[in-house]
Amino acid sequence: MDTDPVRKIREFGEFLARNKAAFGQAERELAGRHYTASARGGLVRAEVDHRARLVGIHIDRAAVARSRGGELGAYIVEAVGQARGEARAEYRLLFQASVR
């Protein structure tokens, strides 16, 4: 078992450097991309950027007319969650590929 603390610190520093480089590469590749998801058959659509930040939401008038109580809010949360999930999944794939 390796117990040399200096070596462990050096290895950890190298690990951090690789991750920082992979993070920067993924950031550059995904910059400007947008991800869109919908709920309720497209009546509610959400758009997020490559960092999973909400940049737009579209609610069809029919969604407002057809929904009851908190349903519309649930549709919005669903659409935003799906779009964020897509953005994060692609980011994670690029980041993991860059680290290797």
mmCIF file of N, CA and C in Angstrom:
data_model
loop_
_atom_site.group_PDB
_atom_site.id
_atom_site.type_symbol
_atom_site.label_atom_id
_atom_site.label_comp_id
_atom_site.label_asym_id
_atom_site.label_seq_id
_atom_site.Cartn_x
_atom_site.Cartn_y
_atom_site.Cartn_z
ATOM 1 N N MET A 1 0.840 -1.183 0.000
ATOM 2 C CA MET A 1 0.000 0.000 0.000
ATOM 3 C C MET A 1 0.880 1.238 0.000
ATOM 4 N N ASP A 2 0.581 2.171 -0.895
ATOM 5 C CA ASP A 2 1.366 3.391 -1.027
ATOM 6 C C ASP A 2 0.919 4.410 0.027
ATOM 7 N N THR A 3 1.854 4.809 0.884
ATOM 8 C CA THR A 3 1.510 5.768 1.945
ATOM 9 C C THR A 3 2.293 7.065 1.819
ATOM 10 N N ASP A 4 2.975 7.276 0.699
ATOM 11 C CA ASP A 4 3.769 8.488 0.497
ATOM 12 C C ASP A 4 2.831 9.674 0.261
ATOM 13 N N PRO A 5 2.713 10.592 1.236
ATOM 14 C CA PRO A 5 1.755 11.700 1.092
ATOM 15 C C PRO A 5 2.118 12.662 -0.032
ATOM 16 N N VAL A 6 3.387 12.871 -0.291
ATOM 17 C CA VAL A 6 3.791 13.789 -1.366
ATOM 18 C C VAL A 6 3.355 13.232 -2.717
ATOM 19 N N ARG A 7 3.541 11.943 -2.893
ATOM 20 C CA ARG A 7 3.131 11.316 -4.155
ATOM 21 C C ARG A 7 1.616 11.407 -4.325
ATOM 22 N N LYS A 8 0.875 11.178 -3.267
ATOM 23 C CA LYS A 8 -0.585 11.249 -3.342
ATOM 24 C C LYS A 8 -1.049 12.665 -3.692
ATOM 25 N N ILE A 9 -0.408 13.653 -3.116
ATOM 26 C CA ILE A 9 -0.760 15.050 -3.422
ATOM 27 C C ILE A 9 -0.448 15.371 -4.878
ATOM 28 N N ARG A 10 0.685 14.907 -5.357
ATOM 29 C CA ARG A 10 1.070 15.131 -6.754
ATOM 30 C C ARG A 10 0.067 14.463 -7.700
ATOM 31 N N GLU A 11 -0.302 13.220 -7.391
ATOM 32 C CA GLU A 11 -1.269 12.505 -8.222
ATOM 33 C C GLU A 11 -2.631 13.209 -8.216
ATOM 34 N N PHE A 12 -3.014 13.718 -7.074
ATOM 35 C CA PHE A 12 -4.290 14.431 -6.985
ATOM 36 C C PHE A 12 -4.237 15.720 -7.803
ATOM 37 N N GLY A 13 -3.110 16.410 -7.778
ATOM 38 C CA GLY A 13 -2.934 17.617 -8.582
ATOM 39 C C GLY A 13 -3.036 17.316 -10.065
ATOM 40 N N GLU A 14 -2.460 16.202 -10.497
ATOM 41 C CA GLU A 14 -2.550 15.793 -11.897
ATOM 42 C C GLU A 14 -3.998 15.455 -12.269
ATOM 43 N N PHE A 15 -4.690 14.789 -11.358
ATOM 44 C CA PHE A 15 -6.094 14.448 -11.563
ATOM 45 C C PHE A 15 -6.926 15.716 -11.747
ATOM 46 N N LEU A 16 -6.693 16.713 -10.897
ATOM 47 C CA LEU A 16 -7.427 17.974 -11.003
ATOM 48 C C LEU A 16 -7.127 18.686 -12.317
ATOM 49 N N ALA A 17 -5.888 18.664 -12.736
ATOM 50 C CA ALA A 17 -5.507 19.311 -13.991
ATOM 51 C C ALA A 17 -6.205 18.650 -15.180
ATOM 52 N N ARG A 18 -6.266 17.311 -15.185
ATOM 53 C CA ARG A 18 -6.963 16.601 -16.271
ATOM 54 C C ARG A 18 -8.448 16.962 -16.289
ATOM 55 N N ASN A 19 -9.044 17.007 -15.117
ATOM 56 C CA ASN A 19 -10.469 17.335 -15.050
ATOM 57 C C ASN A 19 -10.743 18.768 -15.481
ATOM 58 N N LYS A 20 -9.865 19.685 -15.111
ATOM 59 C CA LYS A 20 -10.036 21.079 -15.509
ATOM 60 C C LYS A 20 -9.951 21.208 -17.026
ATOM 61 N N ALA A 21 -9.007 20.506 -17.635
ATOM 62 C CA ALA A 21 -8.872 20.541 -19.089
ATOM 63 C C ALA A 21 -10.092 19.920 -19.766
ATOM 64 N N ALA A 22 -10.590 18.818 -19.222
ATOM 65 C CA ALA A 22 -11.766 18.161 -19.793
ATOM 66 C C ALA A 22 -12.992 19.043 -19.658
ATOM 67 N N PHE A 23 -13.118 19.713 -18.536
ATOM 68 C CA PHE A 23 -14.243 20.616 -18.315
ATOM 69 C C PHE A 23 -14.209 21.759 -19.336
ATOM 70 N N GLY A 24 -13.029 22.341 -19.543
ATOM 71 C CA GLY A 24 -12.893 23.427 -20.514
ATOM 72 C C GLY A 24 -13.209 22.980 -21.924
ATOM 73 N N GLN A 25 -12.767 21.781 -22.291
ATOM 74 C CA GLN A 25 -13.028 21.262 -23.629
ATOM 75 C C GLN A 25 -14.529 21.029 -23.831
ATOM 76 N N ALA A 26 -15.184 20.430 -22.848
ATOM 77 C CA ALA A 26 -16.627 20.194 -22.950
ATOM 78 C C ALA A 26 -17.380 21.519 -23.041
ATOM 79 N N GLU A 27 -16.946 22.494 -22.273
ATOM 80 C CA GLU A 27 -17.582 23.820 -22.284
ATOM 81 C C GLU A 27 -17.478 24.455 -23.672
ATOM 82 N N ARG A 28 -16.307 24.379 -24.287
ATOM 83 C CA ARG A 28 -16.112 24.967 -25.617
ATOM 84 C C ARG A 28 -16.941 24.254 -26.677
ATOM 85 N N GLU A 29 -17.014 22.927 -26.588
ATOM 86 C CA GLU A 29 -17.757 22.168 -27.590
ATOM 87 C C GLU A 29 -19.265 22.398 -27.504
ATOM 88 N N LEU A 30 -19.769 22.605 -26.311
ATOM 89 C CA LEU A 30 -21.205 22.739 -26.133
ATOM 90 C C LEU A 30 -21.702 24.180 -26.140
ATOM 91 N N ALA A 31 -20.801 25.127 -26.092
ATOM 92 C CA ALA A 31 -21.200 26.541 -26.023
ATOM 93 C C ALA A 31 -22.158 26.883 -27.164
ATOM 94 N N GLY A 32 -23.235 27.525 -26.818
ATOM 95 C CA GLY A 32 -24.210 27.953 -27.810
ATOM 96 C C GLY A 32 -25.292 26.939 -28.125
ATOM 97 N N ARG A 33 -25.158 25.713 -27.642
ATOM 98 C CA ARG A 33 -26.189 24.709 -27.908
ATOM 99 C C ARG A 33 -27.391 24.914 -26.996
ATOM 100 N N HIS A 34 -28.546 24.601 -27.542
ATOM 101 C CA HIS A 34 -29.782 24.674 -26.776
ATOM 102 C C HIS A 34 -30.488 23.332 -26.863
ATOM 103 N N TYR A 35 -31.192 22.986 -25.815
ATOM 104 C CA TYR A 35 -31.914 21.724 -25.731
ATOM 105 C C TYR A 35 -33.378 22.037 -25.437
ATOM 106 N N THR A 36 -34.259 21.373 -26.164
ATOM 107 C CA THR A 36 -35.681 21.625 -26.020
ATOM 108 C C THR A 36 -36.390 20.328 -25.662
ATOM 109 N N ALA A 37 -37.336 20.437 -24.756
ATOM 110 C CA ALA A 37 -38.172 19.296 -24.382
ATOM 111 C C ALA A 37 -39.596 19.794 -24.236
ATOM 112 N N SER A 38 -40.536 18.858 -24.346
ATOM 113 C CA SER A 38 -41.933 19.252 -24.248
ATOM 114 C C SER A 38 -42.693 18.325 -23.320
ATOM 115 N N ALA A 39 -43.836 18.810 -22.905
ATOM 116 C CA ALA A 39 -44.740 18.029 -22.073
ATOM 117 C C ALA A 39 -46.150 18.208 -22.607
ATOM 118 N N ARG A 40 -46.990 17.274 -22.261
ATOM 119 C CA ARG A 40 -48.404 17.326 -22.642
ATOM 120 C C ARG A 40 -48.569 17.426 -24.158
ATOM 121 N N GLY A 41 -47.821 16.584 -24.865
ATOM 122 C CA GLY A 41 -47.949 16.535 -26.318
ATOM 123 C C GLY A 41 -47.491 17.787 -27.029
ATOM 124 N N GLY A 42 -46.563 18.514 -26.445
ATOM 125 C CA GLY A 42 -46.038 19.717 -27.082
ATOM 126 C C GLY A 42 -46.749 20.994 -26.698
ATOM 127 N N LEU A 43 -47.716 20.908 -25.818
ATOM 128 C CA LEU A 43 -48.424 22.118 -25.400
ATOM 129 C C LEU A 43 -47.542 23.011 -24.528
ATOM 130 N N VAL A 44 -46.584 22.406 -23.852
ATOM 131 C CA VAL A 44 -45.618 23.160 -23.046
ATOM 132 C C VAL A 44 -44.229 22.758 -23.517
ATOM 133 N N ARG A 45 -43.416 23.739 -23.921
ATOM 134 C CA ARG A 45 -42.058 23.475 -24.378
ATOM 135 C C ARG A 45 -41.083 24.343 -23.584
ATOM 136 N N ALA A 46 -39.966 23.739 -23.211
ATOM 137 C CA ALA A 46 -38.932 24.470 -22.476
ATOM 138 C C ALA A 46 -37.613 24.346 -23.222
ATOM 139 N N GLU A 47 -36.832 25.414 -23.178
ATOM 140 C CA GLU A 47 -35.533 25.434 -23.832
ATOM 141 C C GLU A 47 -34.484 25.866 -22.810
ATOM 142 N N VAL A 48 -33.375 25.088 -22.756
ATOM 143 C CA VAL A 48 -32.277 25.408 -21.849
ATOM 144 C C VAL A 48 -30.989 25.502 -22.653
ATOM 145 N N ASP A 49 -29.992 26.199 -22.095
ATOM 146 C CA ASP A 49 -28.707 26.290 -22.772
ATOM 147 C C ASP A 49 -27.816 25.115 -22.359
ATOM 148 N N HIS A 50 -26.569 25.128 -22.834
ATOM 149 C CA HIS A 50 -25.662 24.015 -22.573
ATOM 150 C C HIS A 50 -25.313 23.851 -21.101
ATOM 151 N N ARG A 51 -25.565 24.855 -20.308
ATOM 152 C CA ARG A 51 -25.326 24.773 -18.863
ATOM 153 C C ARG A 51 -26.599 24.437 -18.086
ATOM 154 N N ALA A 52 -27.646 24.062 -18.816
ATOM 155 C CA ALA A 52 -28.944 23.674 -18.252
ATOM 156 C C ALA A 52 -29.686 24.846 -17.616
ATOM 157 N N ARG A 53 -29.385 26.060 -18.072
ATOM 158 C CA ARG A 53 -30.114 27.244 -17.594
ATOM 159 C C ARG A 53 -31.306 27.489 -18.513
ATOM 160 N N LEU A 54 -32.444 27.757 -17.926
ATOM 161 C CA LEU A 54 -33.658 27.999 -18.692
ATOM 162 C C LEU A 54 -33.512 29.279 -19.507
ATOM 163 N N VAL A 55 -33.726 29.174 -20.822
ATOM 164 C CA VAL A 55 -33.637 30.352 -21.688
ATOM 165 C C VAL A 55 -34.962 30.676 -22.363
ATOM 166 N N GLY A 56 -35.904 29.742 -22.337
ATOM 167 C CA GLY A 56 -37.186 30.025 -22.947
ATOM 168 C C GLY A 56 -38.227 28.991 -22.583
ATOM 169 N N ILE A 57 -39.458 29.449 -22.565
ATOM 170 C CA ILE A 57 -40.571 28.538 -22.299
ATOM 171 C C ILE A 57 -41.750 28.993 -23.142
ATOM 172 N N HIS A 58 -42.437 28.035 -23.725
ATOM 173 C CA HIS A 58 -43.606 28.334 -24.550
ATOM 174 C C HIS A 58 -44.778 27.530 -24.014
ATOM 175 N N ILE A 59 -45.855 28.211 -23.714
ATOM 176 C CA ILE A 59 -47.065 27.562 -23.230
ATOM 177 C C ILE A 59 -48.175 27.857 -24.223
ATOM 178 N N ASP A 60 -48.640 26.833 -24.864
ATOM 179 C CA ASP A 60 -49.718 26.971 -25.836
ATOM 180 C C ASP A 60 -51.007 27.377 -25.107
ATOM 181 N N ARG A 61 -51.800 28.183 -25.760
ATOM 182 C CA ARG A 61 -53.055 28.626 -25.139
ATOM 183 C C ARG A 61 -53.951 27.448 -24.771
ATOM 184 N N ALA A 62 -53.898 26.409 -25.576
ATOM 185 C CA ALA A 62 -54.720 25.231 -25.302
ATOM 186 C C ALA A 62 -54.326 24.584 -23.971
ATOM 187 N N ALA A 63 -53.050 24.656 -23.618
ATOM 188 C CA ALA A 63 -52.602 24.088 -22.338
ATOM 189 C C ALA A 63 -53.230 24.838 -21.176
ATOM 190 N N VAL A 64 -53.329 26.145 -21.317
ATOM 191 C CA VAL A 64 -53.935 26.952 -20.255
ATOM 192 C C VAL A 64 -55.416 26.628 -20.150
ATOM 193 N N ALA A 65 -56.090 26.500 -21.273
ATOM 194 C CA ALA A 65 -57.532 26.241 -21.283
ATOM 195 C C ALA A 65 -57.858 24.840 -20.774
ATOM 196 N N ARG A 66 -56.996 23.858 -21.063
ATOM 197 C CA ARG A 66 -57.282 22.461 -20.718
ATOM 198 C C ARG A 66 -56.830 22.049 -19.323
ATOM 199 N N SER A 67 -55.907 22.778 -18.743
ATOM 200 C CA SER A 67 -55.350 22.327 -17.468
ATOM 201 C C SER A 67 -56.195 22.776 -16.294
ATOM 202 N N ARG A 68 -56.131 21.997 -15.247
ATOM 203 C CA ARG A 68 -56.852 22.309 -14.017
ATOM 204 C C ARG A 68 -55.846 22.434 -12.884
ATOM 205 N N GLY A 69 -56.099 23.337 -11.978
ATOM 206 C CA GLY A 69 -55.285 23.468 -10.774
ATOM 207 C C GLY A 69 -53.806 23.561 -11.055
ATOM 208 N N GLY A 70 -53.035 22.682 -10.453
ATOM 209 C CA GLY A 70 -51.585 22.703 -10.580
ATOM 210 C C GLY A 70 -51.044 21.916 -11.755
ATOM 211 N N GLU A 71 -51.938 21.441 -12.633
ATOM 212 C CA GLU A 71 -51.464 20.645 -13.762
ATOM 213 C C GLU A 71 -50.491 21.416 -14.653
ATOM 214 N N LEU A 72 -50.808 22.652 -14.952
ATOM 215 C CA LEU A 72 -49.946 23.442 -15.831
ATOM 216 C C LEU A 72 -48.555 23.578 -15.222
ATOM 217 N N GLY A 73 -48.488 23.832 -13.943
ATOM 218 C CA GLY A 73 -47.196 23.912 -13.262
ATOM 219 C C GLY A 73 -46.423 22.606 -13.365
ATOM 220 N N ALA A 74 -47.118 21.497 -13.233
ATOM 221 C CA ALA A 74 -46.471 20.181 -13.347
ATOM 222 C C ALA A 74 -45.937 19.959 -14.752
ATOM 223 N N TYR A 75 -46.679 20.417 -15.766
ATOM 224 C CA TYR A 75 -46.209 20.279 -17.148
ATOM 225 C C TYR A 75 -44.956 21.112 -17.387
ATOM 226 N N ILE A 76 -44.940 22.297 -16.818
ATOM 227 C CA ILE A 76 -43.774 23.169 -16.960
ATOM 228 C C ILE A 76 -42.554 22.531 -16.306
ATOM 229 N N VAL A 77 -42.738 22.033 -15.092
ATOM 230 C CA VAL A 77 -41.633 21.387 -14.372
ATOM 231 C C VAL A 77 -41.133 20.176 -15.148
ATOM 232 N N GLU A 78 -42.041 19.404 -15.724
ATOM 233 C CA GLU A 78 -41.660 18.228 -16.502
ATOM 234 C C GLU A 78 -40.823 18.607 -17.724
ATOM 235 N N ALA A 79 -41.281 19.603 -18.477
ATOM 236 C CA ALA A 79 -40.569 20.013 -19.691
ATOM 237 C C ALA A 79 -39.186 20.574 -19.352
ATOM 238 N N VAL A 80 -39.105 21.424 -18.343
ATOM 239 C CA VAL A 80 -37.814 22.003 -17.952
ATOM 240 C C VAL A 80 -36.881 20.901 -17.455
ATOM 241 N N GLY A 81 -37.396 19.982 -16.665
ATOM 242 C CA GLY A 81 -36.576 18.887 -16.152
ATOM 243 C C GLY A 81 -36.017 18.004 -17.260
ATOM 244 N N GLN A 82 -36.837 17.713 -18.254
ATOM 245 C CA GLN A 82 -36.373 16.893 -19.374
ATOM 246 C C GLN A 82 -35.291 17.611 -20.174
ATOM 247 N N ALA A 83 -35.501 18.883 -20.450
ATOM 248 C CA ALA A 83 -34.505 19.638 -21.219
ATOM 249 C C ALA A 83 -33.191 19.731 -20.452
ATOM 250 N N ARG A 84 -33.266 20.001 -19.150
ATOM 251 C CA ARG A 84 -32.054 20.056 -18.334
ATOM 252 C C ARG A 84 -31.357 18.701 -18.298
ATOM 253 N N GLY A 85 -32.128 17.646 -18.216
ATOM 254 C CA GLY A 85 -31.548 16.302 -18.214
ATOM 255 C C GLY A 85 -30.787 16.009 -19.493
ATOM 256 N N GLU A 86 -31.337 16.419 -20.629
ATOM 257 C CA GLU A 86 -30.654 16.225 -21.913
ATOM 258 C C GLU A 86 -29.346 17.006 -21.958
ATOM 259 N N ALA A 87 -29.377 18.252 -21.520
ATOM 260 C CA ALA A 87 -28.172 19.086 -21.531
ATOM 261 C C ALA A 87 -27.101 18.482 -20.625
ATOM 262 N N ARG A 88 -27.485 18.086 -19.434
ATOM 263 C CA ARG A 88 -26.515 17.520 -18.485
ATOM 264 C C ARG A 88 -25.959 16.198 -18.974
ATOM 265 N N ALA A 89 -26.787 15.384 -19.615
ATOM 266 C CA ALA A 89 -26.322 14.088 -20.122
ATOM 267 C C ALA A 89 -25.260 14.275 -21.198
ATOM 268 N N GLU A 90 -25.487 15.200 -22.106
ATOM 269 C CA GLU A 90 -24.498 15.436 -23.161
ATOM 270 C C GLU A 90 -23.208 16.013 -22.579
ATOM 271 N N TYR A 91 -23.349 16.914 -21.626
ATOM 272 C CA TYR A 91 -22.181 17.494 -20.965
ATOM 273 C C TYR A 91 -21.364 16.400 -20.286
ATOM 274 N N ARG A 92 -22.077 15.513 -19.573
ATOM 275 C CA ARG A 92 -21.406 14.428 -18.847
ATOM 276 C C ARG A 92 -20.671 13.496 -19.812
ATOM 277 N N LEU A 93 -21.305 13.163 -20.955
ATOM 278 C CA LEU A 93 -20.655 12.302 -21.932
ATOM 279 C C LEU A 93 -19.379 12.921 -22.487
ATOM 280 N N LEU A 94 -19.432 14.193 -22.851
ATOM 281 C CA LEU A 94 -18.245 14.859 -23.380
ATOM 282 C C LEU A 94 -17.150 14.972 -22.322
ATOM 283 N N PHE A 95 -17.552 15.269 -21.112
ATOM 284 C CA PHE A 95 -16.582 15.407 -20.022
ATOM 285 C C PHE A 95 -15.890 14.071 -19.742
ATOM 286 N N GLN A 96 -16.653 13.002 -19.665
ATOM 287 C CA GLN A 96 -16.074 11.685 -19.391
ATOM 288 C C GLN A 96 -15.164 11.238 -20.524
ATOM 289 N N ALA A 97 -15.542 11.526 -21.764
ATOM 290 C CA ALA A 97 -14.701 11.161 -22.896
ATOM 291 C C ALA A 97 -13.390 11.937 -22.880
ATOM 292 N N SER A 98 -13.434 13.173 -22.417
ATOM 293 C CA SER A 98 -12.235 14.011 -22.379
ATOM 294 C C SER A 98 -11.272 13.620 -21.265
ATOM 295 N N VAL A 99 -11.798 13.101 -20.168
ATOM 296 C CA VAL A 99 -10.958 12.737 -19.028
ATOM 297 C C VAL A 99 -10.111 11.520 -19.346
ATOM 298 N N ARG A 100 -10.648 10.603 -20.130
ATOM 299 C CA ARG A 100 -9.931 9.356 -20.436
ATOM 300 C C ARG A 100 -8.772 9.564 -21.304
#
